[in-house]
CSV table of C-alpha atoms (C1' of nucleotides) in Angstrom, one decimal:
chain,number,residue,atom,x,y,z
A,1,MET,CA,-43.7,16.4,-20.9
A,2,ALA,CA,-41.7,18.9,-18.9
A,3,GLU,CA,-44.9,20.6,-18.0
A,4,LEU,CA,-46.3,17.3,-16.7
A,5,LYS,CA,-43.4,16.7,-14.5
A,6,SER,CA,-43.4,20.2,-13.2
A,7,LEU,CA,-47.0,19.7,-12.0
A,8,GLY,CA,-46.4,16.6,-10.2
A,9,GLY,CA,-42.7,17.1,-9.2
A,10,GLU,CA,-42.3,13.4,-10.0
A,11,ALA,CA,-42.6,11.1,-12.9
A,12,TYR,CA,-46.1,9.9,-12.5
A,13,LEU,CA,-47.1,11.4,-15.7
A,14,ALA,CA,-44.3,9.9,-17.6
A,15,LEU,CA,-45.3,7.4,-20.2
A,16,PRO,CA,-43.8,4.0,-20.7
A,17,PRO,CA,-41.1,3.7,-23.4
A,18,GLY,CA,-42.7,3.9,-26.8
A,19,TYR,CA,-45.4,6.2,-25.6
A,20,GLY,CA,-43.1,9.0,-24.5
A,21,PRO,CA,-42.2,12.2,-26.2
A,22,SER,CA,-41.6,10.5,-29.4
A,23,ALA,CA,-45.2,9.5,-29.4
A,24,PHE,CA,-46.7,12.9,-29.4
A,25,ALA,CA,-44.4,15.8,-28.5
A,26,TYR,CA,-42.7,16.3,-31.8
A,27,GLY,CA,-43.5,19.9,-31.9
A,28,ALA,CA,-45.0,19.4,-35.2
A,29,VAL,CA,-48.6,19.4,-36.0
A,30,ARG,CA,-49.6,16.4,-38.0
A,31,GLY,CA,-51.8,17.8,-40.7
A,32,GLY,CA,-53.1,20.3,-38.1
A,33,ALA,CA,-53.9,19.1,-34.7
A,34,GLU,CA,-57.6,19.2,-35.3
A,35,GLY,CA,-57.1,19.4,-38.9
A,36,PRO,CA,-58.1,17.4,-41.9
A,37,ARG,CA,-56.5,14.2,-40.6
A,38,GLY,CA,-58.7,14.3,-37.5
A,39,ALA,CA,-61.7,15.4,-39.5
A,40,TYR,CA,-62.1,12.0,-41.1
A,41,ALA,CA,-61.0,13.5,-44.4
A,42,GLY,CA,-60.9,10.4,-46.4
A,43,GLY,CA,-60.0,8.1,-43.5
A,44,GLY,CA,-59.5,4.6,-44.8
A,45,GLY,CA,-62.1,4.2,-47.4
A,46,ALA,CA,-60.4,4.5,-50.7
A,47,ASP,CA,-63.6,5.7,-52.3
A,48,PHE,CA,-65.0,7.2,-49.2
A,49,HIS,CA,-66.5,10.6,-49.9
A,50,PRO,CA,-64.7,12.8,-47.5
A,51,GLY,CA,-67.0,15.7,-47.6
A,52,ALA,CA,-70.0,13.8,-46.4
A,53,LEU,CA,-68.4,12.9,-43.1
A,54,GLY,CA,-67.5,16.3,-41.7
A,55,LYS,CA,-66.8,16.5,-37.9
A,56,SER,CA,-70.0,18.5,-37.5
A,57,ALA,CA,-72.2,15.6,-38.3
A,58,GLU,CA,-70.4,12.8,-36.8
A,59,SER,CA,-71.7,12.4,-33.3
A,60,SER,CA,-74.9,14.3,-33.7
A,61,GLY,CA,-76.5,11.4,-35.3
A,62,GLU,CA,-76.9,13.4,-38.5
A,63,GLN,CA,-75.7,10.9,-40.9
A,64,SER,CA,-78.1,11.8,-43.6
A,65,GLY,CA,-75.6,11.0,-46.3
A,66,ASP,CA,-74.5,7.7,-45.0
A,67,GLU,CA,-76.8,5.7,-47.0
A,68,GLU,CA,-75.2,7.0,-50.2
A,69,ASP,CA,-71.6,7.7,-49.4
A,70,GLY,CA,-69.0,5.2,-48.6
A,71,PHE,CA,-70.5,2.3,-50.3
A,72,GLU,CA,-69.1,2.6,-53.7
A,73,ALA,CA,-67.6,-0.6,-55.0
A,74,GLY,CA,-64.1,0.2,-54.0
A,75,VAL,CA,-64.6,0.9,-50.3
A,76,LYS,CA,-62.2,-1.1,-48.2
A,77,GLY,CA,-64.6,-3.1,-46.2
A,78,GLY,CA,-66.9,-3.1,-49.1
A,79,ALA,CA,-64.5,-5.0,-51.1
A,80,ALA,CA,-64.5,-7.7,-48.5
A,81,PHE,CA,-68.2,-7.5,-48.5
A,82,GLU,CA,-68.3,-8.1,-52.2
A,83,ARG,CA,-65.9,-10.9,-51.8
A,84,GLU,CA,-67.8,-12.6,-49.1
A,85,GLY,CA,-71.0,-12.1,-50.9
A,86,LYS,CA,-72.9,-12.7,-47.7
A,87,LEU,CA,-73.8,-10.9,-44.5
A,88,LYS,CA,-76.2,-11.1,-41.7
A,89,GLY,CA,-79.1,-10.1,-43.9
A,90,GLY,CA,-78.0,-12.4,-46.6
A,91,ALA,CA,-78.2,-15.3,-44.4
A,92,LEU,CA,-81.7,-14.2,-43.5
A,93,GLY,CA,-82.7,-14.2,-47.1
A,94,LYS,CA,-83.0,-10.5,-47.6
A,95,LYS,CA,-82.9,-8.9,-51.0
A,96,PRO,CA,-79.6,-7.5,-52.1
A,97,LYS,CA,-80.9,-4.0,-51.9
A,98,GLU,CA,-82.1,-4.6,-48.4
A,99,GLN,CA,-78.8,-6.2,-47.5
A,100,ARG,CA,-77.0,-3.2,-48.7
A,101,SER,CA,-79.3,-0.8,-46.9
A,102,LEU,CA,-78.9,-2.7,-43.7
A,103,ARG,CA,-75.1,-2.8,-44.1
A,104,LEU,CA,-75.0,0.9,-44.7
A,105,SER,CA,-77.1,1.5,-41.6
A,106,ILE,CA,-74.8,-0.7,-39.5
A,107,ASN,CA,-71.8,1.1,-40.9
A,108,ALA,CA,-73.2,4.5,-40.0
A,109,ARG,CA,-74.0,3.4,-36.5
A,110,GLU,CA,-70.5,2.0,-36.0
A,111,ARG,CA,-69.0,5.2,-37.4
A,112,ARG,CA,-71.1,7.3,-35.1
A,113,ARG,CA,-70.1,5.1,-32.1
A,114,MET,CA,-66.4,5.5,-32.9
A,115,HIS,CA,-66.8,9.2,-33.3
A,116,ASP,CA,-68.5,9.4,-29.9
A,117,LEU,CA,-65.6,7.4,-28.5
A,118,ASN,CA,-63.2,9.9,-30.1
A,119,ASP,CA,-65.1,12.8,-28.7
A,120,ALA,CA,-64.8,11.3,-25.2
A,121,LEU,CA,-61.1,10.8,-25.8
A,122,ASP,CA,-60.8,14.5,-26.8
A,123,GLY,CA,-62.6,15.4,-23.6
A,124,LEU,CA,-60.1,13.3,-21.6
A,125,ARG,CA,-57.2,15.0,-23.4
A,126,SER,CA,-58.6,18.4,-22.6
A,127,VAL,CA,-58.3,17.7,-18.8
A,128,ILE,CA,-55.0,16.1,-18.9
A,129,PRO,CA,-52.2,18.5,-18.1
A,130,TYR,CA,-49.9,18.3,-21.1
A,131,ALA,CA,-48.8,20.9,-23.6
A,132,HIS,CA,-52.0,21.9,-25.3
A,133,SER,CA,-50.2,24.0,-27.8
A,134,PRO,CA,-51.2,24.0,-31.4
A,135,SER,CA,-47.5,23.4,-32.2
A,136,VAL,CA,-47.6,20.1,-30.2
A,137,ARG,CA,-49.1,17.1,-31.8
A,138,LYS,CA,-52.3,15.7,-30.3
A,139,LEU,CA,-51.8,12.8,-27.8
A,140,SER,CA,-52.4,9.5,-29.4
A,141,LYS,CA,-55.2,7.4,-28.0
A,142,ILE,CA,-53.0,5.0,-26.1
A,143,ALA,CA,-50.9,7.9,-24.8
A,144,THR,CA,-54.0,9.6,-23.6
A,145,LEU,CA,-55.2,6.6,-21.7
A,146,LEU,CA,-51.8,5.9,-20.1
A,147,LEU,CA,-51.3,9.5,-19.2
A,148,ALA,CA,-54.8,9.7,-17.7
A,149,LYS,CA,-54.1,6.7,-15.6
A,150,ASN,CA,-50.8,8.1,-14.3
A,151,TYR,CA,-52.4,11.4,-13.6
A,152,ILE,CA,-55.1,9.8,-11.5
A,153,LEU,CA,-52.5,7.9,-9.5
A,154,MET,CA,-50.6,11.0,-9.0
A,155,GLN,CA,-53.6,12.9,-7.8
A,156,ALA,CA,-54.5,10.1,-5.4
A,157,GLN,CA,-51.1,10.1,-3.9
A,158,ALA,CA,-51.1,13.9,-3.5
A,159,LEU,CA,-54.4,13.6,-1.8
A,160,GLU,CA,-53.1,11.0,0.6
A,161,GLU,CA,-50.1,12.9,1.4
A,162,MET,CA,-52.1,16.0,2.1
A,163,ARG,CA,-54.3,14.1,4.5
A,164,ARG,CA,-51.3,12.8,6.3
A,165,LEU,CA,-49.9,16.2,6.5
A,166,VAL,CA,-53.1,17.5,8.1
A,167,ALA,CA,-53.0,14.6,10.6
A,168,TYR,CA,-49.4,15.5,11.3
A,169,LEU,CA,-50.3,19.1,11.9
A,170,ASN,CA,-53.0,18.1,14.3
A,171,GLN,CA,-50.5,16.6,16.6
A,172,GLY,CA,-53.1,15.7,19.2
A,173,GLN,CA,-54.6,13.1,16.9
A,174,THR,CA,-53.3,9.6,16.3
A,175,LEU,CA,-51.3,9.6,13.1
A,176,SER,CA,-52.1,6.0,12.4
A,177,THR,CA,-55.9,6.6,12.5
A,178,PRO,CA,-57.2,5.2,9.3
A,179,LEU,CA,-59.0,7.5,7.0
A,180,PRO,CA,-62.8,7.3,6.9
A,181,ALA,CA,-63.9,5.1,4.1
A,182,THR,CA,-65.8,7.9,2.6
A,183,LEU,CA,-62.6,9.8,2.2
A,184,ASN,CA,-60.6,7.0,0.9
A,185,PRO,CA,-62.1,5.7,-2.3
A,186,PHE,CA,-59.3,3.2,-2.8
A,187,GLY,CA,-59.9,1.5,0.6
A,188,GLN,CA,-57.2,0.6,3.1
A,189,SER,CA,-54.9,-0.9,0.6
A,190,ALA,CA,-54.3,1.8,-1.9
A,191,VAL,CA,-53.8,0.8,-5.5
A,192,TYR,CA,-50.8,3.1,-5.8
A,193,PRO,CA,-47.5,1.8,-4.6
A,194,PHE,CA,-45.8,3.7,-1.9
A,195,GLY,CA,-44.6,2.4,1.4
A,196,GLY,CA,-44.6,3.8,4.9
A,197,ALA,CA,-40.9,3.7,5.7
A,198,ALA,CA,-39.3,6.7,7.3
A,199,LEU,CA,-37.2,8.9,5.3
A,200,PRO,CA,-33.5,8.5,6.2
A,201,GLY,CA,-32.9,12.1,6.6
A,202,CYS,CA,-35.9,12.8,8.7
A,203,PRO,CA,-36.7,9.8,10.9
A,204,GLU,CA,-38.2,11.7,13.8
A,205,LYS,CA,-40.8,13.4,11.7
A,206,CYS,CA,-41.5,11.6,8.5
A,207,THR,CA,-42.6,8.3,9.9
A,208,ALA,CA,-46.0,9.7,9.3
A,209,PHE,CA,-45.4,10.2,5.7
A,210,THR,CA,-45.3,7.9,2.8
A,211,GLY,CA,-41.6,7.2,2.5
A,212,ALA,CA,-41.3,9.3,-0.6
A,213,ALA,CA,-39.5,12.7,-0.4
A,214,SER,CA,-42.2,15.2,0.2
A,215,ALA,CA,-42.4,18.7,-0.9
A,216,LEU,CA,-45.0,19.2,1.8
A,217,CYS,CA,-42.7,18.2,4.6
A,218,LYS,CA,-41.0,21.1,6.1
A,219,HIS,CA,-38.4,19.0,7.8
A,220,CYS,CA,-37.5,17.2,4.6
A,221,ASN,CA,-37.0,20.5,2.9
A,222,ASP,CA,-35.0,22.0,5.7
A,223,LYS,CA,-32.5,19.2,6.0
A,224,PRO,CA,-29.7,19.0,3.4
B,1,DT,C1',-39.2,3.4,-46.9
B,2,DA,C1',-40.7,1.5,-42.4
B,3,DG,C1',-43.4,2.1,-38.6
B,4,DG,C1',-47.0,4.4,-36.0
B,5,DC,C1',-51.5,6.1,-35.8
B,6,DC,C1',-55.9,6.4,-37.4
B,7,DA,C1',-60.7,5.8,-39.8
B,8,DT,C1',-63.6,2.8,-41.7
B,9,DC,C1',-65.8,-1.6,-42.9
B,10,DT,C1',-67.1,-6.0,-41.5
B,11,DG,C1',-68.8,-10.2,-39.2
B,12,DG,C1',-69.5,-12.2,-34.7
B,13,DT,C1',-71.4,-12.1,-30.2
B,14,DC,C1',-74.2,-10.5,-26.5
B,15,DC,C1',-78.1,-7.9,-24.7
B,16,DT,C1',-82.7,-5.8,-24.7
C,1,DA,C1',-85.1,-8.2,-34.6
C,2,DG,C1',-82.3,-4.5,-33.8
C,3,DG,C1',-78.6,-2.2,-31.4
C,4,DA,C1',-74.2,-2.1,-28.9
C,5,DC,C1',-69.7,-3.7,-28.5
C,6,DC,C1',-65.6,-5.9,-30.1
C,7,DA,C1',-61.7,-7.4,-32.8
C,8,DG,C1',-59.6,-8.2,-37.3
C,9,DA,C1',-58.5,-6.4,-41.8
C,10,DT,C1',-57.4,-2.8,-44.9
C,11,DG,C1',-55.5,1.3,-46.6
C,12,DG,C1',-54.2,6.3,-46.1
C,13,DC,C1',-51.4,9.9,-43.9
C,14,DC,C1',-47.4,11.4,-41.5
C,15,DT,C1',-42.7,11.4,-39.4
C,16,DA,C1',-38.1,9.7,-38.6
DNA sequence: TAGGCCATCTGGTCCT
DNA sequence: AGGACCAGATGGCCTA
């Protein structure tokens, strides 16, 4: 988290209570960051055959073994399935063997879908600035999403501040000139909250800025 | 041991 | 009809 704050200089990359350091920065790898735990080694299915679901096959669509593995009697959901004694196909009057085959196919698709989702989350993690050390536990899903959101907000504000600085440096131009729509994806009313009040210590210069202490403002930095 | 996180199964719903 | 998406349920693993 320290790394995050150092990048932004502010707390935009901080997570809400509960998703903070305790959520992922233990400094301990949980079964190996990309290790067995993440490799669907067993997952939930009590009788699920771990070996058949290696990471290599998950999102590639190669679920050749799906039709066999995972549907032993004791599988978690399978138990429910047995209990219910019905499913879509059953209602349609399919033979039990066809029902089972259809169910396995649906399960495999869902598994693949979730693996793709996890791959996307991994991709998101890879571009979020946090400690990517093997000694640091992988960000949880919720932490990844919250951190990504804050990171986007931080980048948006930095961009806005940079634009205002450019306008300020170009003294000849009107500081209040709105940015072209093409350069302001958030429109006139930005989604990120910061006001336009002058900084107390720098009223004559910082009215053009956002109201937040700015590392980009020379006057703010000069004044004690 | 409790709580957090996760993978998987499942049935329902919506869309093509 | 088949596929995608979703939410609930279940159970395993890990950490405090």
